[in-house]
Each structure stands twice: as C-alpha cells, then as structure tokens.
Amino acid sequence: MRKYYIAGNWKMHKTVSESVTLAKSLVSELGSCGERVMIAPAFTALAAVAEVVKGTSIILGAQNMGPDLQGAHTGEISPLMLKDIGVKAVILGHSERRHSYGESDALINKKVLLALAQALEPILCVGETLEEREGGKLESVVGTQLREGLKGVAATVLDKVTIAYEPVWAIGTGKTATPEDADAVHAYIRTVLAGLYSEAAAKSMCIQYGGSVKAENAAELMAKPNIDGALVGGAALKVETFGPIAQFRS
Ligand code: PEP
C-alpha cells in the first residue's frame, strides 16, 4: 500500500522543553501511524528531540543546513553535526530561505549534493510566488528550481530525495491550492523529472504538497494521484492539529 510522507516544519518556534513535550505527545499519538512521519524542530532542540524519537518510527529532520562540512563558517550548521545527533532528513530550499535569506538555486543545489553525500535525505522545496503564478511563470520557475536544485544528483540516489511543492502564496496564509491545482503542478514536476531522469524515476519519486495543509483538507489533497505527502508548517506545532493530518486515513 502507498505510504505517505508527512513532515512537520516547526520553524522558529518552541524552546527545548516545549519541543520535547510536543515530540513526546507525537510519539504516543503517532506510534502506530502507518505513514512516514518526520518532524523538524529548531536546531537548538534537535539533540533533545533526538532522544525522544530514538527507537520510534518518527524521523528526525532539520530545517536547513550549511553548504560545507566544516571550517570558518560562522553561524552555520554542518551535515556532520546533524548526523552526529541522529538527524536523518533535511529541508532545503524552503521559500523562507529563498525569499527572506536570498538562497539561490546554486547554493541549494550545493546543499542537496552535500546532504546526499552525507546520507541525509533532503526535501527539496520548490514553488512560485503569486506574482509569478499570475504572470504565467509557474512552470518556468518551478522547472528551473527543480533542474538547478537537482543538478548533479545521480539517478541512483534519487529515491533518497523528496520534492516539496509549496506555492509561496499558500504558506502560512490559510490559502491552500485546490487539490486539482496542486495535483496539476505535481504532474508537471513529474514531467520535468522524467526529462531529467526517466519515466520510472519520475513516477516513483515522492512529491509532498505544502501550503496551509490542515486536518480538514489533508485527505482531499492526499487522494490526488500525484500527491504523496505533505510538508506542514503552522499545523505541525500542536499534536491536536498535526496528529489528524498524519492520520488522515483513519
Ligand atoms: C511550510 O512552512 O512549509 C508551510 C507549508 O507552512 P504552512 O503549513 O503554515 O502553510
């Protein structure tokens, strides 16, 4: 049976103790959840949350990482440091990194390659702004982000990569792309992937949707053939709202 990948991005929220409390609640709520569930707390809480999720089915993710292994890079976090504390996945190219911190496709690509080389599973985020969508640039923007973000990624490691389609105008705004619109973009993403790799690779790749996902719309989104999971922001901050998304089938 198809397994969905539901990831929670906690962004710049929660102290260490608040993160531990939420992680414990999620472990008890989602212990027998049939989906792949990932949580991405802030860097400061990763080590403590790692202890909570150790030996459970919940995957520990980071929200970002630096593009280098080590050295004089003030303020950065290395994939080696993430691995060292039990992180398995990393969100890269989130629209907040692209738009608030000026991350380029080239930088994101460097991080994707480094994450894979260090056996961390990247979630590569792509998505258009409202202006780009209304200007008819959706496909060129998303296509470029995919082609540039995946440059040099070998077909043999593609199963370790997840794509998250997150229309920027739907993130944290309460506006969700309709399931039909989201599915159409996911289908386009598969077309780009087929051109870069193969039809088979494009078909088997996991593509999450992100942008105001909540319990009320999760099942409808997941019912679409090209949507394989969700990257969740605001609703990931409480067990009452994240639990039902991860358990959308029950
Ligand atoms: C996100 O930050 O990736 C996100 C999708 O946020 P939200 O669910 O709050 O829209």
mmCIF file with all atom_site columns, N, CA and C in Angstrom, residues 22-91:
data_model
loop_
_atom_site.group_PDB
_atom_site.id
_atom_site.type_symbol
_atom_site.label_atom_id
_atom_site.label_alt_id
_atom_site.label_comp_id
_atom_site.label_asym_id
_atom_site.label_entity_id
_atom_site.label_seq_id
_atom_site.pdbx_PDB_ins_code
_atom_site.Cartn_x
_atom_site.Cartn_y
_atom_site.Cartn_z
_atom_site.occupancy
_atom_site.B_iso_or_equiv
_atom_site.pdbx_formal_charge
_atom_site.auth_seq_id
_atom_site.auth_comp_id
_atom_site.auth_asym_id
_atom_site.auth_atom_id
_atom_site.pdbx_PDB_model_num
ATOM 1   N N  . LEU A 1 22 ? 6.181  18.396 22.909 1.00 0.00 ? 22 LEU A N  1
ATOM 2   C CA . LEU A 1 22 ? 5.432  18.095 21.681 1.00 0.00 ? 22 LEU A CA 1
ATOM 3   C C  . LEU A 1 22 ? 5.900  16.772 21.082 1.00 0.00 ? 22 LEU A C  1
ATOM 4   N N  . ALA A 1 23 ? 7.205  16.556 21.066 1.00 0.00 ? 23 ALA A N  1
ATOM 5   C CA . ALA A 1 23 ? 7.727  15.308 20.479 1.00 0.00 ? 23 ALA A CA 1
ATOM 6   C C  . ALA A 1 23 ? 7.200  14.093 21.243 1.00 0.00 ? 23 ALA A C  1
ATOM 7   N N  . LYS A 1 24 ? 7.136  14.205 22.569 1.00 0.00 ? 24 LYS A N  1
ATOM 8   C CA . LYS A 1 24 ? 6.624  13.076 23.368 1.00 0.00 ? 24 LYS A CA 1
ATOM 9   C C  . LYS A 1 24 ? 5.156  12.808 23.034 1.00 0.00 ? 24 LYS A C  1
ATOM 10  N N  . SER A 1 25 ? 4.377  13.872 22.904 1.00 0.00 ? 25 SER A N  1
ATOM 11  C CA . SER A 1 25 ? 2.960  13.697 22.565 1.00 0.00 ? 25 SER A CA 1
ATOM 12  C C  . SER A 1 25 ? 2.819  13.052 21.187 1.00 0.00 ? 25 SER A C  1
ATOM 13  N N  . LEU A 1 26 ? 3.674  13.463 20.256 1.00 0.00 ? 26 LEU A N  1
ATOM 14  C CA . LEU A 1 26 ? 3.583  12.900 18.899 1.00 0.00 ? 26 LEU A CA 1
ATOM 15  C C  . LEU A 1 26 ? 3.978  11.430 18.888 1.00 0.00 ? 26 LEU A C  1
ATOM 16  N N  . VAL A 1 27 ? 4.978  11.095 19.688 1.00 0.00 ? 27 VAL A N  1
ATOM 17  C CA . VAL A 1 27 ? 5.392  9.690  19.759 1.00 0.00 ? 27 VAL A CA 1
ATOM 18  C C  . VAL A 1 27 ? 4.225  8.845  20.263 1.00 0.00 ? 27 VAL A C  1
ATOM 19  N N  . SER A 1 28 ? 3.510  9.328  21.296 1.00 0.00 ? 28 SER A N  1
ATOM 20  C CA . SER A 1 28 ? 2.417  8.487  21.783 1.00 0.00 ? 28 SER A CA 1
ATOM 21  C C  . SER A 1 28 ? 1.209  8.528  20.843 1.00 0.00 ? 28 SER A C  1
ATOM 22  N N  . GLU A 1 29 ? 0.979  9.657  20.206 1.00 0.00 ? 29 GLU A N  1
ATOM 23  C CA . GLU A 1 29 ? -0.177 9.758  19.298 1.00 0.00 ? 29 GLU A CA 1
ATOM 24  C C  . GLU A 1 29 ? 0.059  8.998  17.986 1.00 0.00 ? 29 GLU A C  1
ATOM 25  N N  . LEU A 1 30 ? 1.299  9.058  17.494 1.00 0.00 ? 30 LEU A N  1
ATOM 26  C CA . LEU A 1 30 ? 1.549  8.537  16.148 1.00 0.00 ? 30 LEU A CA 1
ATOM 27  C C  . LEU A 1 30 ? 2.391  7.265  16.133 1.00 0.00 ? 30 LEU A C  1
ATOM 28  N N  . GLY A 1 31 ? 2.531  6.657  17.311 1.00 0.00 ? 31 GLY A N  1
ATOM 29  C CA . GLY A 1 31 ? 3.359  5.453  17.418 1.00 0.00 ? 31 GLY A CA 1
ATOM 30  C C  . GLY A 1 31 ? 2.977  4.388  16.400 1.00 0.00 ? 31 GLY A C  1
ATOM 31  N N  . SER A 1 32 ? 1.666  4.248  16.147 1.00 0.00 ? 32 SER A N  1
ATOM 32  C CA . SER A 1 32 ? 1.255  3.185  15.222 1.00 0.00 ? 32 SER A CA 1
ATOM 33  C C  . SER A 1 32 ? 0.725  3.752  13.901 1.00 0.00 ? 32 SER A C  1
ATOM 34  N N  . CYS A 1 33 ? 1.076  5.001  13.620 1.00 0.00 ? 33 CYS A N  1
ATOM 35  C CA . CYS A 1 33 ? 0.639  5.623  12.364 1.00 0.00 ? 33 CYS A CA 1
ATOM 36  C C  . CYS A 1 33 ? 1.311  4.907  11.186 1.00 0.00 ? 33 CYS A C  1
ATOM 37  N N  . GLY A 1 34 ? 0.542  4.611  10.174 1.00 0.00 ? 34 GLY A N  1
ATOM 38  C CA . GLY A 1 34 ? 1.091  3.844  9.043  1.00 0.00 ? 34 GLY A CA 1
ATOM 39  C C  . GLY A 1 34 ? 1.895  4.669  8.059  1.00 0.00 ? 34 GLY A C  1
ATOM 40  N N  . GLU A 1 35 ? 1.925  5.992  8.226  1.00 0.00 ? 35 GLU A N  1
ATOM 41  C CA . GLU A 1 35 ? 2.640  6.825  7.254  1.00 0.00 ? 35 GLU A CA 1
ATOM 42  C C  . GLU A 1 35 ? 4.077  7.077  7.727  1.00 0.00 ? 35 GLU A C  1
ATOM 43  N N  . ARG A 1 36 ? 4.899  7.617  6.829  1.00 0.00 ? 36 ARG A N  1
ATOM 44  C CA . ARG A 1 36 ? 6.242  8.092  7.243  1.00 0.00 ? 36 ARG A CA 1
ATOM 45  C C  . ARG A 1 36 ? 6.025  9.461  7.842  1.00 0.00 ? 36 ARG A C  1
ATOM 46  N N  . VAL A 1 37 ? 6.465  9.648  9.071  1.00 0.00 ? 37 VAL A N  1
ATOM 47  C CA . VAL A 1 37 ? 6.261  10.946 9.725  1.00 0.00 ? 37 VAL A CA 1
ATOM 48  C C  . VAL A 1 37 ? 7.618  11.534 10.097 1.00 0.00 ? 37 VAL A C  1
ATOM 49  N N  . MET A 1 38 ? 7.835  12.782 9.744  1.00 0.00 ? 38 MET A N  1
ATOM 50  C CA . MET A 1 38 ? 9.089  13.461 10.078 1.00 0.00 ? 38 MET A CA 1
ATOM 51  C C  . MET A 1 38 ? 8.770  14.745 10.837 1.00 0.00 ? 38 MET A C  1
ATOM 52  N N  . ILE A 1 39 ? 9.588  15.087 11.816 1.00 0.00 ? 39 ILE A N  1
ATOM 53  C CA . ILE A 1 39 ? 9.444  16.380 12.491 1.00 0.00 ? 39 ILE A CA 1
ATOM 54  C C  . ILE A 1 39 ? 10.782 17.118 12.428 1.00 0.00 ? 39 ILE A C  1
ATOM 55  N N  . ALA A 1 40 ? 10.688 18.428 12.208 1.00 0.00 ? 40 ALA A N  1
ATOM 56  C CA . ALA A 1 40 ? 11.898 19.245 12.088 1.00 0.00 ? 40 ALA A CA 1
ATOM 57  C C  . ALA A 1 40 ? 11.851 20.394 13.097 1.00 0.00 ? 40 ALA A C  1
ATOM 58  N N  . PRO A 1 41 ? 12.348 20.155 14.314 1.00 0.00 ? 41 PRO A N  1
ATOM 59  C CA . PRO A 1 41 ? 12.421 21.222 15.325 1.00 0.00 ? 41 PRO A CA 1
ATOM 60  C C  . PRO A 1 41 ? 13.548 22.200 15.000 1.00 0.00 ? 41 PRO A C  1
ATOM 61  N N  . ALA A 1 42 ? 13.627 23.257 15.794 1.00 0.00 ? 42 ALA A N  1
ATOM 62  C CA . ALA A 1 42 ? 14.741 24.204 15.650 1.00 0.00 ? 42 ALA A CA 1
ATOM 63  C C  . ALA A 1 42 ? 16.064 23.504 15.992 1.00 0.00 ? 42 ALA A C  1
ATOM 64  N N  . PHE A 1 43 ? 17.176 24.038 15.493 1.00 0.00 ? 43 PHE A N  1
ATOM 65  C CA . PHE A 1 43 ? 18.492 23.423 15.742 1.00 0.00 ? 43 PHE A CA 1
ATOM 66  C C  . PHE A 1 43 ? 18.743 23.187 17.222 1.00 0.00 ? 43 PHE A C  1
ATOM 67  N N  . THR A 1 44 ? 18.353 24.175 18.047 1.00 0.00 ? 44 THR A N  1
ATOM 68  C CA . THR A 1 44 ? 18.673 24.081 19.475 1.00 0.00 ? 44 THR A CA 1
ATOM 69  C C  . THR A 1 44 ? 17.959 22.915 20.148 1.00 0.00 ? 44 THR A C  1
ATOM 70  N N  . ALA A 1 45 ? 16.853 22.464 19.566 1.00 0.00 ? 45 ALA A N  1
ATOM 71  C CA . ALA A 1 45 ? 16.070 21.394 20.196 1.00 0.00 ? 45 ALA A CA 1
ATOM 72  C C  . ALA A 1 45 ? 16.342 20.023 19.582 1.00 0.00 ? 45 ALA A C  1
ATOM 73  N N  . LEU A 1 46 ? 17.152 19.983 18.520 1.00 0.00 ? 46 LEU A N  1
ATOM 74  C CA . LEU A 1 46 ? 17.320 18.714 17.800 1.00 0.00 ? 46 LEU A CA 1
ATOM 75  C C  . LEU A 1 46 ? 17.871 17.591 18.693 1.00 0.00 ? 46 LEU A C  1
ATOM 76  N N  . ALA A 1 47 ? 18.895 17.897 19.468 1.00 0.00 ? 47 ALA A N  1
ATOM 77  C CA . ALA A 1 47 ? 19.525 16.834 20.253 1.00 0.00 ? 47 ALA A CA 1
ATOM 78  C C  . ALA A 1 47 ? 18.554 16.273 21.292 1.00 0.00 ? 47 ALA A C  1
ATOM 79  N N  . ALA A 1 48 ? 17.805 17.157 21.930 1.00 0.00 ? 48 ALA A N  1
ATOM 80  C CA . ALA A 1 48 ? 16.855 16.697 22.951 1.00 0.00 ? 48 ALA A CA 1
ATOM 81  C C  . ALA A 1 48 ? 15.713 15.909 22.312 1.00 0.00 ? 48 ALA A C  1
ATOM 82  N N  . VAL A 1 49 ? 15.240 16.371 21.173 1.00 0.00 ? 49 VAL A N  1
ATOM 83  C CA . VAL A 1 49 ? 14.147 15.656 20.494 1.00 0.00 ? 49 VAL A CA 1
ATOM 84  C C  . VAL A 1 49 ? 14.664 14.313 19.941 1.00 0.00 ? 49 VAL A C  1
ATOM 85  N N  . ALA A 1 50 ? 15.926 14.282 19.561 1.00 0.00 ? 50 ALA A N  1
ATOM 86  C CA . ALA A 1 50 ? 16.516 13.020 19.080 1.00 0.00 ? 50 ALA A CA 1
ATOM 87  C C  . ALA A 1 50 ? 16.372 11.928 20.132 1.00 0.00 ? 50 ALA A C  1
ATOM 88  N N  . GLU A 1 51 ? 16.565 12.291 21.392 1.00 0.00 ? 51 GLU A N  1
ATOM 89  C CA . GLU A 1 51 ? 16.431 11.307 22.476 1.00 0.00 ? 51 GLU A CA 1
ATOM 90  C C  . GLU A 1 51 ? 14.988 10.803 22.580 1.00 0.00 ? 51 GLU A C  1
ATOM 91  N N  . VAL A 1 52 ? 14.039 11.704 22.332 1.00 0.00 ? 52 VAL A N  1
ATOM 92  C CA . VAL A 1 52 ? 12.620 11.333 22.447 1.00 0.00 ? 52 VAL A CA 1
ATOM 93  C C  . VAL A 1 52 ? 12.203 10.388 21.317 1.00 0.00 ? 52 VAL A C  1
ATOM 94  N N  . VAL A 1 53 ? 12.679 10.649 20.097 1.00 0.00 ? 53 VAL A N  1
ATOM 95  C CA . VAL A 1 53 ? 12.203 9.847  18.964 1.00 0.00 ? 53 VAL A CA 1
ATOM 96  C C  . VAL A 1 53 ? 13.074 8.612  18.702 1.00 0.00 ? 53 VAL A C  1
ATOM 97  N N  . LYS A 1 54 ? 14.169 8.501  19.423 1.00 0.00 ? 54 LYS A N  1
ATOM 98  C CA . LYS A 1 54 ? 15.068 7.354  19.233 1.00 0.00 ? 54 LYS A CA 1
ATOM 99  C C  . LYS A 1 54 ? 14.278 6.042  19.390 1.00 0.00 ? 54 LYS A C  1
ATOM 100 N N  . GLY A 1 55 ? 14.424 5.140  18.450 1.00 0.00 ? 55 GLY A N  1
ATOM 101 C CA . GLY A 1 55 ? 13.749 3.842  18.546 1.00 0.00 ? 55 GLY A CA 1
ATOM 102 C C  . GLY A 1 55 ? 12.269 3.882  18.177 1.00 0.00 ? 55 GLY A C  1
ATOM 103 N N  . THR A 1 56 ? 11.769 5.030  17.757 1.00 0.00 ? 56 THR A N  1
ATOM 104 C CA . THR A 1 56 ? 10.372 5.127  17.316 1.00 0.00 ? 56 THR A CA 1
ATOM 105 C C  . THR A 1 56 ? 10.361 5.256  15.790 1.00 0.00 ? 56 THR A C  1
ATOM 106 N N  . SER A 1 57 ? 9.162  5.298  15.236 1.00 0.00 ? 57 SER A N  1
ATOM 107 C CA . SER A 1 57 ? 9.089  5.421  13.767 1.00 0.00 ? 57 SER A CA 1
ATOM 108 C C  . SER A 1 57 ? 9.183  6.867  13.310 1.00 0.00 ? 57 SER A C  1
ATOM 109 N N  . ILE A 1 58 ? 9.213  7.806  14.228 1.00 0.00 ? 58 ILE A N  1
ATOM 110 C CA . ILE A 1 58 ? 9.270  9.218  13.814 1.00 0.00 ? 58 ILE A CA 1
ATOM 111 C C  . ILE A 1 58 ? 10.691 9.594  13.382 1.00 0.00 ? 58 ILE A C  1
ATOM 112 N N  . ILE A 1 59 ? 10.759 10.186 12.209 1.00 0.00 ? 59 ILE A N  1
ATOM 113 C CA . ILE A 1 59 ? 12.052 10.563 11.622 1.00 0.00 ? 59 ILE A CA 1
ATOM 114 C C  . ILE A 1 59 ? 12.410 11.972 12.101 1.00 0.00 ? 59 ILE A C  1
ATOM 115 N N  . LEU A 1 60 ? 13.681 12.167 12.432 1.00 0.00 ? 60 LEU A N  1
ATOM 116 C CA . LEU A 1 60 ? 14.121 13.497 12.863 1.00 0.00 ? 60 LEU A CA 1
ATOM 117 C C  . LEU A 1 60 ? 14.715 14.255 11.672 1.00 0.00 ? 60 LEU A C  1
ATOM 118 N N  . GLY A 1 61 ? 14.205 15.463 11.460 1.00 0.00 ? 61 GLY A N  1
ATOM 119 C CA . GLY A 1 61 ? 14.697 16.277 10.351 1.00 0.00 ? 61 GLY A CA 1
ATOM 120 C C  . GLY A 1 61 ? 15.209 17.622 10.845 1.00 0.00 ? 61 GLY A C  1
ATOM 121 N N  . ALA A 1 62 ? 16.037 18.250 10.015 1.00 0.00 ? 62 ALA A N  1
ATOM 122 C CA . ALA A 1 62 ? 16.478 19.622 10.290 1.00 0.00 ? 62 ALA A CA 1
ATOM 123 C C  . ALA A 1 62 ? 15.803 20.536 9.268  1.00 0.00 ? 62 ALA A C  1
ATOM 124 N N  . GLN A 1 63 ? 15.727 21.812 9.604  1.00 0.00 ? 63 GLN A N  1
ATOM 125 C CA . GLN A 1 63 ? 15.030 22.764 8.730  1.00 0.00 ? 63 GLN A CA 1
ATOM 126 C C  . GLN A 1 63 ? 15.931 23.368 7.660  1.00 0.00 ? 63 GLN A C  1
ATOM 127 N N  . ASN A 1 64 ? 17.226 23.136 7.828  1.00 0.00 ? 64 ASN A N  1
ATOM 128 C CA . ASN A 1 64 ? 18.200 23.729 6.919  1.00 0.00 ? 64 ASN A CA 1
ATOM 129 C C  . ASN A 1 64 ? 19.558 23.169 7.300  1.00 0.00 ? 64 ASN A C  1
ATOM 130 N N  . MET A 1 65 ? 20.585 23.441 6.547  1.00 0.00 ? 65 MET A N  1
ATOM 131 C CA . MET A 1 65 ? 21.960 23.135 6.946  1.00 0.00 ? 65 MET A CA 1
ATOM 132 C C  . MET A 1 65 ? 22.895 24.001 6.116  1.00 0.00 ? 65 MET A C  1
ATOM 133 N N  . GLY A 1 66 ? 24.124 24.091 6.554  1.00 0.00 ? 66 GLY A N  1
ATOM 134 C CA . GLY A 1 66 ? 25.114 24.854 5.809  1.00 0.00 ? 66 GLY A CA 1
ATOM 135 C C  . GLY A 1 66 ? 25.601 24.071 4.598  1.00 0.00 ? 66 GLY A C  1
ATOM 136 N N  . PRO A 1 67 ? 26.271 24.757 3.662  1.00 0.00 ? 67 PRO A N  1
ATOM 137 C CA . PRO A 1 67 ? 26.728 24.090 2.439  1.00 0.00 ? 67 PRO A CA 1
ATOM 138 C C  . PRO A 1 67 ? 28.132 23.495 2.528  1.00 0.00 ? 67 PRO A C  1
ATOM 139 N N  . ASP A 1 68 ? 28.684 23.436 3.730  1.00 0.00 ? 68 ASP A N  1
ATOM 140 C CA . ASP A 1 68 ? 30.058 22.931 3.891  1.00 0.00 ? 68 ASP A CA 1
ATOM 141 C C  . ASP A 1 68 ? 30.114 21.929 5.038  1.00 0.00 ? 68 ASP A C  1
ATOM 142 N N  . LEU A 1 69 ? 31.174 21.131 5.028  1.00 0.00 ? 69 LEU A N  1
ATOM 143 C CA . LEU A 1 69 ? 31.309 20.114 6.078  1.00 0.00 ? 69 LEU A CA 1
ATOM 144 C C  . LEU A 1 69 ? 31.829 20.698 7.385  1.00 0.00 ? 69 LEU A C  1
ATOM 145 N N  . GLN A 1 70 ? 32.798 21.600 7.267  1.00 0.00 ? 70 GLN A N  1
ATOM 146 C CA . GLN A 1 70 ? 33.341 22.247 8.460  1.00 0.00 ? 70 GLN A CA 1
ATOM 147 C C  . GLN A 1 70 ? 34.192 23.442 8.050  1.00 0.00 ? 70 GLN A C  1
ATOM 148 N N  . GLY A 1 71 ? 34.617 24.220 9.014  1.00 0.00 ? 71 GLY A N  1
ATOM 149 C CA . GLY A 1 71 ? 35.507 25.324 8.684  1.00 0.00 ? 71 GLY A CA 1
ATOM 150 C C  . GLY A 1 71 ? 35.010 26.650 9.230  1.00 0.00 ? 71 GLY A C  1
ATOM 151 N N  . ALA A 1 72 ? 35.566 27.724 8.683  1.00 0.00 ? 72 ALA A N  1
ATOM 152 C CA . ALA A 1 72 ? 35.265 29.065 9.177  1.00 0.00 ? 72 ALA A CA 1
ATOM 153 C C  . ALA A 1 72 ? 33.964 29.557 8.555  1.00 0.00 ? 72 ALA A C  1
ATOM 154 N N  . HIS A 1 73 ? 32.851 29.107 9.081  1.00 0.00 ? 73 HIS A N  1
ATOM 155 C CA . HIS A 1 73 ? 31.524 29.458 8.551  1.00 0.00 ? 73 HIS A CA 1
ATOM 156 C C  . HIS A 1 73 ? 30.630 29.842 9.729  1.00 0.00 ? 73 HIS A C  1
ATOM 157 N N  . THR A 1 74 ? 30.869 31.020 10.245 1.00 0.00 ? 74 THR A N  1
ATOM 158 C CA . THR A 1 74 ? 30.170 31.470 11.449 1.00 0.00 ? 74 THR A CA 1
ATOM 159 C C  . THR A 1 74 ? 28.654 31.367 11.308 1.00 0.00 ? 74 THR A C  1
ATOM 160 N N  . GLY A 1 75 ? 28.057 30.734 12.289 1.00 0.00 ? 75 GLY A N  1
ATOM 161 C CA . GLY A 1 75 ? 26.599 30.655 12.303 1.00 0.00 ? 75 GLY A CA 1
ATOM 162 C C  . GLY A 1 75 ? 26.017 29.487 11.537 1.00 0.00 ? 75 GLY A C  1
ATOM 163 N N  . GLU A 1 76 ? 26.853 28.704 10.864 1.00 0.00 ? 76 GLU A N  1
ATOM 164 C CA . GLU A 1 76 ? 26.319 27.600 10.075 1.00 0.00 ? 76 GLU A CA 1
ATOM 165 C C  . GLU A 1 76 ? 26.339 26.276 10.837 1.00 0.00 ? 76 GLU A C  1
ATOM 166 N N  . ILE A 1 77 ? 25.531 25.353 10.370 1.00 0.00 ? 77 ILE A N  1
ATOM 167 C CA . ILE A 1 77 ? 25.450 24.010 10.948 1.00 0.00 ? 77 ILE A CA 1
ATOM 168 C C  . ILE A 1 77 ? 25.819 23.013 9.861  1.00 0.00 ? 77 ILE A C  1
ATOM 169 N N  . SER A 1 78 ? 26.743 22.128 10.169 1.00 0.00 ? 78 SER A N  1
ATOM 170 C CA . SER A 1 78 ? 27.229 21.167 9.188  1.00 0.00 ? 78 SER A CA 1
ATOM 171 C C  . SER A 1 78 ? 26.384 19.897 9.186  1.00 0.00 ? 78 SER A C  1
ATOM 172 N N  . PRO A 1 79 ? 26.280 19.240 8.031  1.00 0.00 ? 79 PRO A N  1
ATOM 173 C CA . PRO A 1 79 ? 25.591 17.953 7.999  1.00 0.00 ? 79 PRO A CA 1
ATOM 174 C C  . PRO A 1 79 ? 26.231 16.937 8.947  1.00 0.00 ? 79 PRO A C  1
ATOM 175 N N  . LEU A 1 80 ? 27.531 17.066 9.169  1.00 0.00 ? 80 LEU A N  1
ATOM 176 C CA . LEU A 1 80 ? 28.202 16.153 10.112 1.00 0.00 ? 80 LEU A CA 1
ATOM 177 C C  . LEU A 1 80 ? 27.627 16.321 11.514 1.00 0.00 ? 80 LEU A C  1
ATOM 178 N N  . MET A 1 81 ? 27.343 17.578 11.872 1.00 0.00 ? 81 MET A N  1
ATOM 179 C CA . MET A 1 81 ? 26.786 17.871 13.204 1.00 0.00 ? 81 MET A CA 1
ATOM 180 C C  . MET A 1 81 ? 25.365 17.322 13.305 1.00 0.00 ? 81 MET A C  1
ATOM 181 N N  . LEU A 1 82 ? 24.624 17.427 12.214 1.00 0.00 ? 82 LEU A N  1
ATOM 182 C CA . LEU A 1 82 ? 23.243 16.920 12.211 1.00 0.00 ? 82 LEU A CA 1
ATOM 183 C C  . LEU A 1 82 ? 23.254 15.395 12.352 1.00 0.00 ? 82 LEU A C  1
ATOM 184 N N  . LYS A 1 83 ? 24.085 14.756 11.551 1.00 0.00 ? 83 LYS A N  1
ATOM 185 C CA . LYS A 1 83 ? 24.166 13.282 11.602 1.00 0.00 ? 83 LYS A CA 1
ATOM 186 C C  . LYS A 1 83 ? 24.570 12.805 12.983 1.00 0.00 ? 83 LYS A C  1
ATOM 187 N N  . ASP A 1 84 ? 25.499 13.541 13.569 1.00 0.00 ? 84 ASP A N  1
ATOM 188 C CA . ASP A 1 84 ? 26.060 13.184 14.870 1.00 0.00 ? 84 ASP A CA 1
ATOM 189 C C  . ASP A 1 84 ? 24.986 13.064 15.961 1.00 0.00 ? 84 ASP A C  1
ATOM 190 N N  . ILE A 1 85 ? 23.910 13.846 15.819 1.00 0.00 ? 85 ILE A N  1
ATOM 191 C CA . ILE A 1 85 ? 22.868 13.787 16.856 1.00 0.00 ? 85 ILE A CA 1
ATOM 192 C C  . ILE A 1 85 ? 21.626 13.018 16.394 1.00 0.00 ? 85 ILE A C  1
ATOM 193 N N  . GLY A 1 86 ? 21.727 12.344 15.274 1.00 0.00 ? 86 GLY A N  1
ATOM 194 C CA . GLY A 1 86 ? 20.628 11.451 14.877 1.00 0.00 ? 86 GLY A CA 1
ATOM 195 C C  . GLY A 1 86 ? 19.650 12.019 13.866 1.00 0.00 ? 86 GLY A C  1
ATOM 196 N N  . VAL A 1 87 ? 20.008 13.131 13.228 1.00 0.00 ? 87 VAL A N  1
ATOM 197 C CA . VAL A 1 87 ? 19.136 13.691 12.185 1.00 0.00 ? 87 VAL A CA 1
ATOM 198 C C  . VAL A 1 87 ? 19.248 12.827 10.927 1.00 0.00 ? 87 VAL A C  1
ATOM 199 N N  . LYS A 1 88 ? 18.107 12.564 10.307 1.00 0.00 ? 88 LYS A N  1
ATOM 200 C CA . LYS A 1 88 ? 18.090 11.707 9.108  1.00 0.00 ? 88 LYS A CA 1
ATOM 201 C C  . LYS A 1 88 ? 17.682 12.469 7.841  1.00 0.00 ? 88 LYS A C  1
ATOM 202 N N  . ALA A 1 89 ? 16.951 13.561 8.019  1.00 0.00 ? 89 ALA A N  1
ATOM 203 C CA . ALA A 1 89 ? 16.417 14.275 6.851  1.00 0.00 ? 89 ALA A CA 1
ATOM 204 C C  . ALA A 1 89 ? 16.673 15.764 7.013  1.00 0.00 ? 89 ALA A C  1
ATOM 205 N N  . VAL A 1 90 ? 16.628 16.490 5.899  1.00 0.00 ? 90 VAL A N  1
ATOM 206 C CA . VAL A 1 90 ? 16.852 17.939 5.987  1.00 0.00 ? 90 VAL A CA 1
ATOM 207 C C  . VAL A 1 90 ? 16.021 18.656 4.921  1.00 0.00 ? 90 VAL A C  1
ATOM 208 N N  . ILE A 1 91 ? 15.313 19.696 5.368  1.00 0.00 ? 91 ILE A N  1
ATOM 209 C CA . ILE A 1 91 ? 14.522 20.518 4.449  1.00 0.00 ? 91 ILE A CA 1
ATOM 210 C C  . ILE A 1 91 ? 15.473 21.526 3.798  1.00 0.00 ? 91 ILE A C  1
#
